Coordinates of C-alpha atoms and ligand atoms in Angstrom, one line a residue:
X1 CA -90.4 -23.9 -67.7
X2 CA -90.7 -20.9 -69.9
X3 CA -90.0 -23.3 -73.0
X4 CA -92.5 -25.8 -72.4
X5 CA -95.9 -22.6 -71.7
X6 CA -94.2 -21.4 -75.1
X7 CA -94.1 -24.7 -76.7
X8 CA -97.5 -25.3 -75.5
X9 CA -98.6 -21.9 -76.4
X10 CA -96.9 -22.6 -80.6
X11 CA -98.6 -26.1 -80.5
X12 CA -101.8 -24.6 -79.6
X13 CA -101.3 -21.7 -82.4
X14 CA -100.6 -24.2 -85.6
X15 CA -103.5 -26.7 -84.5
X16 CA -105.9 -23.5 -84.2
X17 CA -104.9 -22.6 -87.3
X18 CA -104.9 -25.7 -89.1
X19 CA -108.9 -25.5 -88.1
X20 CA -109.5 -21.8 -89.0
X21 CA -107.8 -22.4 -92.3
X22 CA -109.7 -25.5 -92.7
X23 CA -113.2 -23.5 -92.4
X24 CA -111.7 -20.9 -94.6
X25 CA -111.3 -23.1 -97.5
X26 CA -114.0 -25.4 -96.5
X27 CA -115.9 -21.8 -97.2
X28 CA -114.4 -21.4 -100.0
X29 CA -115.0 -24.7 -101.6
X30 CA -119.0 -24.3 -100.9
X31 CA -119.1 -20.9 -102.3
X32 CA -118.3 -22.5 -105.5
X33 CA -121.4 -25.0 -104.8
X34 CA -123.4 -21.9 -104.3
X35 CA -122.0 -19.9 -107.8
X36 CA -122.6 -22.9 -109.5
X37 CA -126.2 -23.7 -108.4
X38 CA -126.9 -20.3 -109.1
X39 CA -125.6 -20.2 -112.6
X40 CA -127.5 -23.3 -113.3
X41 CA -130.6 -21.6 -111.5
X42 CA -129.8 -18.4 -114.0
X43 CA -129.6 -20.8 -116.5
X44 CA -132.4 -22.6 -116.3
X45 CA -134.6 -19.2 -115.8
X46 CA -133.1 -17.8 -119.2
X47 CA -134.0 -20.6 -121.0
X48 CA -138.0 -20.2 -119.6
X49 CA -137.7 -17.0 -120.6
X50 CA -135.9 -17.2 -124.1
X51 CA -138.4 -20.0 -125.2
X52 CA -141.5 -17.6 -124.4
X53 CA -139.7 -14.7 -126.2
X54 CA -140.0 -16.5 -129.2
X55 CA -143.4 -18.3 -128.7
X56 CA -144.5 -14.4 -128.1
X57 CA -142.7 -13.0 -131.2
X58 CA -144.3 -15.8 -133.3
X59 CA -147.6 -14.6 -131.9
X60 CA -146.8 -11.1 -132.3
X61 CA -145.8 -11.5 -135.6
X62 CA -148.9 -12.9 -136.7
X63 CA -150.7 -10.4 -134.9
X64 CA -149.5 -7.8 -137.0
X65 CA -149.8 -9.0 -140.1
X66 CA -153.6 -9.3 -139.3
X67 CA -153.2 -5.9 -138.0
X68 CA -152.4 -4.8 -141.6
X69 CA -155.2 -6.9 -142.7
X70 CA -157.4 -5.1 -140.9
X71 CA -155.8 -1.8 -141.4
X72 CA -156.0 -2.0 -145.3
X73 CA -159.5 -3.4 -145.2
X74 CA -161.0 -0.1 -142.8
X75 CA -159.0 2.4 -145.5
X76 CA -160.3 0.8 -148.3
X77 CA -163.7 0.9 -146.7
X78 CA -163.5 4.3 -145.5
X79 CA -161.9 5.4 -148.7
X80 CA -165.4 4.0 -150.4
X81 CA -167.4 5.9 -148.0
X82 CA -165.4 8.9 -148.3
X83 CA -165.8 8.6 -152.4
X84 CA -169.2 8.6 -151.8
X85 CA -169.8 10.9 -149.5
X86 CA -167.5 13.2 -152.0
X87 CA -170.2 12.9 -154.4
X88 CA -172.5 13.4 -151.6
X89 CA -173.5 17.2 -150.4
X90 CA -172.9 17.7 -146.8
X91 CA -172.0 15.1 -145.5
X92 CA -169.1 15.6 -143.1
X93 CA -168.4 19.2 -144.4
X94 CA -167.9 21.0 -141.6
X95 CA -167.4 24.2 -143.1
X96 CA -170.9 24.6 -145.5
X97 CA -171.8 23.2 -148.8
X98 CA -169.8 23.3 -151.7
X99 CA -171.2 21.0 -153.9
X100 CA -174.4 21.6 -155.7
X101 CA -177.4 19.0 -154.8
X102 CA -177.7 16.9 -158.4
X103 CA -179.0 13.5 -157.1
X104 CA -182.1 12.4 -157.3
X105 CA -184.0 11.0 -154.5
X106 CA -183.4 7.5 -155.4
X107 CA -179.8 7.9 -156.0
X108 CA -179.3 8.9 -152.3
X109 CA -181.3 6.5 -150.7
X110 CA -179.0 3.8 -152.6
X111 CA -176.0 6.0 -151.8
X112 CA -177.2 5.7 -148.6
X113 CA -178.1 2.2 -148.1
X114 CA -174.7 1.3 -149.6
X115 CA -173.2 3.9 -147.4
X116 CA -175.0 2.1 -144.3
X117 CA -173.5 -1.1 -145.5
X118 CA -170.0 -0.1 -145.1
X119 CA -170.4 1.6 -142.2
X120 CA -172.1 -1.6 -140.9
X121 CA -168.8 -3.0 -142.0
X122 CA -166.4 -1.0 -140.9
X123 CA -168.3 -1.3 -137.4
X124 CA -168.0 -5.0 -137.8
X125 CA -164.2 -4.6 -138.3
X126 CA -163.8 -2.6 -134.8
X127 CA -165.8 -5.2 -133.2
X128 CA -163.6 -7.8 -134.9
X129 CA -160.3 -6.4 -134.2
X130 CA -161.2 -5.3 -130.8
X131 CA -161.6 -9.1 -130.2
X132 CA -158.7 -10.1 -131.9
X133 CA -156.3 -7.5 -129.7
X134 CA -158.2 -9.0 -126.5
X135 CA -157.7 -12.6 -127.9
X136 CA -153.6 -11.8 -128.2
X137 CA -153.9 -9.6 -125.1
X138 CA -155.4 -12.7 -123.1
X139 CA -153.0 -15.4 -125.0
X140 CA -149.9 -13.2 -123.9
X141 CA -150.8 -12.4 -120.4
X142 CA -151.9 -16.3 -119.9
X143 CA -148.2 -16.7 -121.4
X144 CA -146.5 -14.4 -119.2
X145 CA -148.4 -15.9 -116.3
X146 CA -147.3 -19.8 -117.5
X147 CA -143.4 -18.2 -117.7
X148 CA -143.5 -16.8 -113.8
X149 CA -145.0 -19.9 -112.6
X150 CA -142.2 -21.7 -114.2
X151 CA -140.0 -18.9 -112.7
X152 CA -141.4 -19.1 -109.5
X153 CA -141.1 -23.1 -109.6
X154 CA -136.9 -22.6 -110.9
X155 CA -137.0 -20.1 -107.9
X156 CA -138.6 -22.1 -105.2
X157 CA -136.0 -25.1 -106.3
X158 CA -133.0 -23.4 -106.0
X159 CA -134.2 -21.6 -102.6
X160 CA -134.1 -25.1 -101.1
X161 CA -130.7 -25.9 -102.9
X162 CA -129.0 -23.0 -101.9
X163 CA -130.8 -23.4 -98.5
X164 CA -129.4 -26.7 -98.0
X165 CA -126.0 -25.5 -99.2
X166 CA -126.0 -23.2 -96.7
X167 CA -127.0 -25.1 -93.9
X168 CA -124.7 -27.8 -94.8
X169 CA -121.8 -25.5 -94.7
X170 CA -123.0 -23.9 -91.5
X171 CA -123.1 -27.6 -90.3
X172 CA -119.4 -28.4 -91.0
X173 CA -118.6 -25.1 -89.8
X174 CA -120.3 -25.1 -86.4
X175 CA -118.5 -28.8 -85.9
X176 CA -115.2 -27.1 -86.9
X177 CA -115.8 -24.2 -84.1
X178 CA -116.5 -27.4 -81.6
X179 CA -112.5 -28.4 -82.3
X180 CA -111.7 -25.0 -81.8
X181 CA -113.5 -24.5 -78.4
X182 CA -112.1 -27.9 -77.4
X183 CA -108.2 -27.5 -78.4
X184 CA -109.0 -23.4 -76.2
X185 CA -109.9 -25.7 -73.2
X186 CA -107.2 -28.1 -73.4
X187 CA -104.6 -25.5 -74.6
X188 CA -106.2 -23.6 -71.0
X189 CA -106.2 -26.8 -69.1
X190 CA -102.4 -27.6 -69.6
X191 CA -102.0 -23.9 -69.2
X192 CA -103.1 -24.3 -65.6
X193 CA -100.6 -27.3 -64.6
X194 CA -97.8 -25.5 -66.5
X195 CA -98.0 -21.9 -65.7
X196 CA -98.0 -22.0 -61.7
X197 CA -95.3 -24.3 -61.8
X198 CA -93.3 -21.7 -63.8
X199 CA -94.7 -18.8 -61.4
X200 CA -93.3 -20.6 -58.4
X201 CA -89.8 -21.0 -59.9
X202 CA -89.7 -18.0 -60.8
X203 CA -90.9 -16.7 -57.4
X204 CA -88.0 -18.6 -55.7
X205 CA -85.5 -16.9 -57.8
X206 CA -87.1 -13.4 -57.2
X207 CA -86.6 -14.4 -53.4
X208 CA -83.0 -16.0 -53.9
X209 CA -82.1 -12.9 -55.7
X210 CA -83.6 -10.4 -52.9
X211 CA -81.3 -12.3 -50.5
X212 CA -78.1 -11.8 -52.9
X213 CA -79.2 -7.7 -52.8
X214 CA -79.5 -7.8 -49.0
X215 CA -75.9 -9.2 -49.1
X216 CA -74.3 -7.0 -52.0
X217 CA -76.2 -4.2 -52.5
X218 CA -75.0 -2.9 -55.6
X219 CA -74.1 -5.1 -58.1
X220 CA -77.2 -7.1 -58.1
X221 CA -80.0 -4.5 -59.2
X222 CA -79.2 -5.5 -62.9
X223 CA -80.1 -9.5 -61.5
X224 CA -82.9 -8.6 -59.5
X225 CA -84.5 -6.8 -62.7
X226 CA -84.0 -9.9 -64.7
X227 CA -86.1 -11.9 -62.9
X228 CA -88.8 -9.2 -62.8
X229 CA -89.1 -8.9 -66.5
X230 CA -89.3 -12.7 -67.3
X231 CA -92.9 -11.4 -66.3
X232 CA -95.0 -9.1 -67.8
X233 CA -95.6 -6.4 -66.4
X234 CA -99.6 -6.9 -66.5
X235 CA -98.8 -10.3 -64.6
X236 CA -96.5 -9.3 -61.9
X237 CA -99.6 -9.3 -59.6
X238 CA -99.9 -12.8 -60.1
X239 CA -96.1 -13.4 -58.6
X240 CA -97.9 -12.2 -55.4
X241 CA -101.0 -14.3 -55.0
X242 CA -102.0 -17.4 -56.7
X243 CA -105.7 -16.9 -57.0
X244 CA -104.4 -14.1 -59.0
X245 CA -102.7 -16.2 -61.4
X246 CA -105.9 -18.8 -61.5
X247 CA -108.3 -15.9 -62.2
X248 CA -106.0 -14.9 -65.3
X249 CA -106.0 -18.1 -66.7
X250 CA -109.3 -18.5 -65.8
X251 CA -110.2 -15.3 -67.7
X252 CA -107.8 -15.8 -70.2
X253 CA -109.7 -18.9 -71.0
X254 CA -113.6 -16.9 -71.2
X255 CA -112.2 -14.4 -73.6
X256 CA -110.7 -16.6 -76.2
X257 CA -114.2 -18.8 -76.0
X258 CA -115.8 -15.5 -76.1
X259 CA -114.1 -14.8 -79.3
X260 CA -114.6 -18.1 -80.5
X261 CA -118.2 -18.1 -79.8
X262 CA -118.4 -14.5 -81.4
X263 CA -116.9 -15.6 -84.3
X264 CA -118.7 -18.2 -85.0
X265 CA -122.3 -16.0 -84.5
X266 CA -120.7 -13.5 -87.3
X267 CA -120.7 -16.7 -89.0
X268 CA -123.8 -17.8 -88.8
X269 CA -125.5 -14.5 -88.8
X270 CA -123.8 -13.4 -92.2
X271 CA -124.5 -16.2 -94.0
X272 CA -128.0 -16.7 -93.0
X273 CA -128.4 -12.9 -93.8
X274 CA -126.2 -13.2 -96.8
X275 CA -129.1 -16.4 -98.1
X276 CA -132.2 -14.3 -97.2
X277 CA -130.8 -11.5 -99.0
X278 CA -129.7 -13.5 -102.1
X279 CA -133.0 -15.0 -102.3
X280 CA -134.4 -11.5 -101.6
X281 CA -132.8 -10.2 -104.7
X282 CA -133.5 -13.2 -106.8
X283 CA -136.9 -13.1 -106.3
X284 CA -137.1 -9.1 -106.4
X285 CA -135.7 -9.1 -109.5
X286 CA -138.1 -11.8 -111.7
X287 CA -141.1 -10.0 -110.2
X288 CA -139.6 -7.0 -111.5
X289 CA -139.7 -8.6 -114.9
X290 CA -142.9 -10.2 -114.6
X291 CA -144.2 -6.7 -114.3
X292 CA -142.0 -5.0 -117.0
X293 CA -143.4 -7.6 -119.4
X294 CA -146.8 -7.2 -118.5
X295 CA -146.4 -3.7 -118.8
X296 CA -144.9 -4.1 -121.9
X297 CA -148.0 -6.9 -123.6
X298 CA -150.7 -4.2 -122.2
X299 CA -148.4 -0.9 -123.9
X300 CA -148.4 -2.9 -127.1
X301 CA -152.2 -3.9 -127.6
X302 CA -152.9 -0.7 -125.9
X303 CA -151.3 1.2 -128.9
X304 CA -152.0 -0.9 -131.8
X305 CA -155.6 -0.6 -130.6
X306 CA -154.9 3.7 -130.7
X307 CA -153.2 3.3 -134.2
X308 CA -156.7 1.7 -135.7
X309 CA -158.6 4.2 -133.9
X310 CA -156.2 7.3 -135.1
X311 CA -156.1 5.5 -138.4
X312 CA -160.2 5.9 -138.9
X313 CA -160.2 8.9 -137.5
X314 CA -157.9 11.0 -139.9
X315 CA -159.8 8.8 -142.4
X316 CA -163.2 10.1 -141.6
X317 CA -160.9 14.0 -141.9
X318 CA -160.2 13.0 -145.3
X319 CA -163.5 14.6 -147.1
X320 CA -163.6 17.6 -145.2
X321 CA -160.1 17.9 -146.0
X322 CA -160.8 17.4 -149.2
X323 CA -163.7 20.0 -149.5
X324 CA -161.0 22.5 -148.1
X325 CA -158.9 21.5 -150.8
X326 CA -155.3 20.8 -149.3
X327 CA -155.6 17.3 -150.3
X328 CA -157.3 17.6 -154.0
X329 CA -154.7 19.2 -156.0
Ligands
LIG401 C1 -126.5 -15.0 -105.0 O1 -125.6 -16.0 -104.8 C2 -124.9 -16.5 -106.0 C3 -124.1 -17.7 -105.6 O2 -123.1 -17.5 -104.7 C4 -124.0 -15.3 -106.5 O3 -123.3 -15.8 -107.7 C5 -124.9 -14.1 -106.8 O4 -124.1 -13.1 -107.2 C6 -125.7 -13.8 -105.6 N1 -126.6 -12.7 -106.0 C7 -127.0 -11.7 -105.2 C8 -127.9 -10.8 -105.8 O5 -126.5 -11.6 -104.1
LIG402 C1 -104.8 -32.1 -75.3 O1 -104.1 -32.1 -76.5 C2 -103.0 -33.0 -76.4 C3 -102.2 -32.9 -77.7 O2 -103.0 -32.6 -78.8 C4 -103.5 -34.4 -76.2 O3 -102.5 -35.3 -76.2 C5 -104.4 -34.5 -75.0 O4 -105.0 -35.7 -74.8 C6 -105.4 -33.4 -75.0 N1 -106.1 -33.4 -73.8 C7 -107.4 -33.2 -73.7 C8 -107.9 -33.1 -72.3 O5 -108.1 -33.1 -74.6
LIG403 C1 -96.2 -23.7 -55.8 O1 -95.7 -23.5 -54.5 C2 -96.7 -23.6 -53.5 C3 -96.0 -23.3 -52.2 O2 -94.9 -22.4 -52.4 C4 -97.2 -25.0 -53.4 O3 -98.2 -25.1 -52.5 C5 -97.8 -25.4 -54.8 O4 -98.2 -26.7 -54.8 C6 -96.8 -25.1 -55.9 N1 -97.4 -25.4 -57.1 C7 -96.9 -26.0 -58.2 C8 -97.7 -26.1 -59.4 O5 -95.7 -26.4 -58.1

């Protein structure tokens, strides 16, 4: 009797097992799906973003060699105007006179109109390169904003991979739980046919062995104890009523579905949490870049923009520097 709950109980064990395991590397085997998709989804978004790296450095590059263009062409036109303002008597001297006035009238008013040219030229430049650094500034950000679609396109794809991937292996795994729930209820059911069976046996010994005490006392203690401890000592009450011994199946059976059931929620609640939070990341992490890069196109015109405006202004410094004499040696 004993041998064939225990025997039911080992058989029950290795067929549970064989499932658990079998979710286990079912798990397993479907991670690898999931690392893969994702290094192809990684992939995939490097290369969007490599290619626009160098479409942007081609652009860049171009846009500062017309930088230096433009850069050489305002200090040789403020270097004109600053030769003839030298010449010139207070014109940008800040601190008085020091040249005596030797032109004639005529000779200004061309000095001036000339100086009015270039100053209608150098303006001209601004204007210019103010449209160039929006042109770039427009042709980058338009760039950026083609890369994130693609991004968000690569992202959006392998959301409903990985989605599927998940949901398949929830799928398998949820009908793997079923076999588990089902071998608990037959494993309980045969239970219930072999265990009272056992409890009654073992009943009629615990009787047969309380009539041997009656008849010699002392020797059979030892016997009587025996019997007792082929049960448990949780389950003795169940030698005493059978509706005691039905309930503890009975409940033995709710908590191993319970865990089951339990088990299988962790399951599902982990890797559905496990998904949004992957996806989460993902897509925390290109908007991040988006951004940075953004930040980055605006930093860059932003301070090419400052350099031609810092570059005419310590040009226009140059005469009155001059007239101080640190620069004329
Ligand atoms: C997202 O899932 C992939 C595939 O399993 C994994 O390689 C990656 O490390 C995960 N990333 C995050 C941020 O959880
Ligand atoms: C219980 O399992 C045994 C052995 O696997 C099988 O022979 C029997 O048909 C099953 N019974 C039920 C009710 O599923
Ligand atoms: C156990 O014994 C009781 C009476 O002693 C009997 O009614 C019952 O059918 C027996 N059960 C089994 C499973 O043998």
């Amino acid at each position: 009797m004993i041998f064939q709950g225990w025997f039911l109980f080992l058989r029950f064990c290795s067929q549970f097992v064989k499932v658990t395991s079998s979710i286990y590397d079912m798990g397993l085997a479907r991670k690898l799906e999931r690392d893969e998709e994702e290094k192809q989804f990684v992939h995939c978004i490097q290369m969007a973003k490599d290619e626009a790296e160098n479409e942007r450095k081609v652009i860049m590059a171009d846009f500062f060699l017309e930088k230096d263009q433009y850069f050489k062409k305002v200090v040789s036109l403020m270097e004109s105007l600053e030769d003839s303002q030298g010449i010139k008597p207070e014109v940008n001297a800040v601190d008085g006179p020091k040249h005596k006035p030797t032109s004639s009238l005529t000779e200004v008013e061309e000095e001036e109109s000339e100086e009015y040219e270039v100053m209608g030229q150098i303006q001209n430049l601004n204007f210019d390169f103010s449209d160039l650094c929006q042109k770039i500034l427009e042709t980058l950000m338009s760039m950026e904003m083609h890369l994130y679609e693609q991004i968000e396109e690569t992202l959006a794809n392998y959301e409903r991979k990985i989605t599927d991937l998940v949901n398949n292996f929830l799928e398998s795994a949820q009908a793997l739980f079923v076999s588990c729930r089902s071998l608990q209820t037959n494993f309980s059911e045969q239970l219930a046919t072999v265990v009272p069976r056992f409890f009654n046996v073992t009943r009629a010994r615990i009787a047969a062995s309380k009539e041997i005490k009656q008849d010699i006392e002392s020797v059979n203690i030892e016997q009587q104890e025996n019997c007792f401890s082929i049960v448990p000592k949780i389950l003795e009450e169940c030698l005493e009523s059978t509706d005691a011994l039905q309930n503890a199946i009975a409940s033995s059976h709710d908590i191993h579905v319970q865990m089951i059931d339990a088990r299988e929620d962790k399951l599902i609640s982990e890797a559905k949490n496990w998904l949004k939070e992957n996806l989460s990341e993902h897509s925390r992490y290109e908007i991040q870049g988006n951004r940075e890069r953004l930040y980055e196109i605006i930093t860059v015109i932003n301070k090419v923009k400052e350099e031609f405006e810092e570059l005419q202004a310590s040009l226009v410094t140059l005469p009155m520097l001059a007239d101080m004499e640190i620069i004329d040696e």
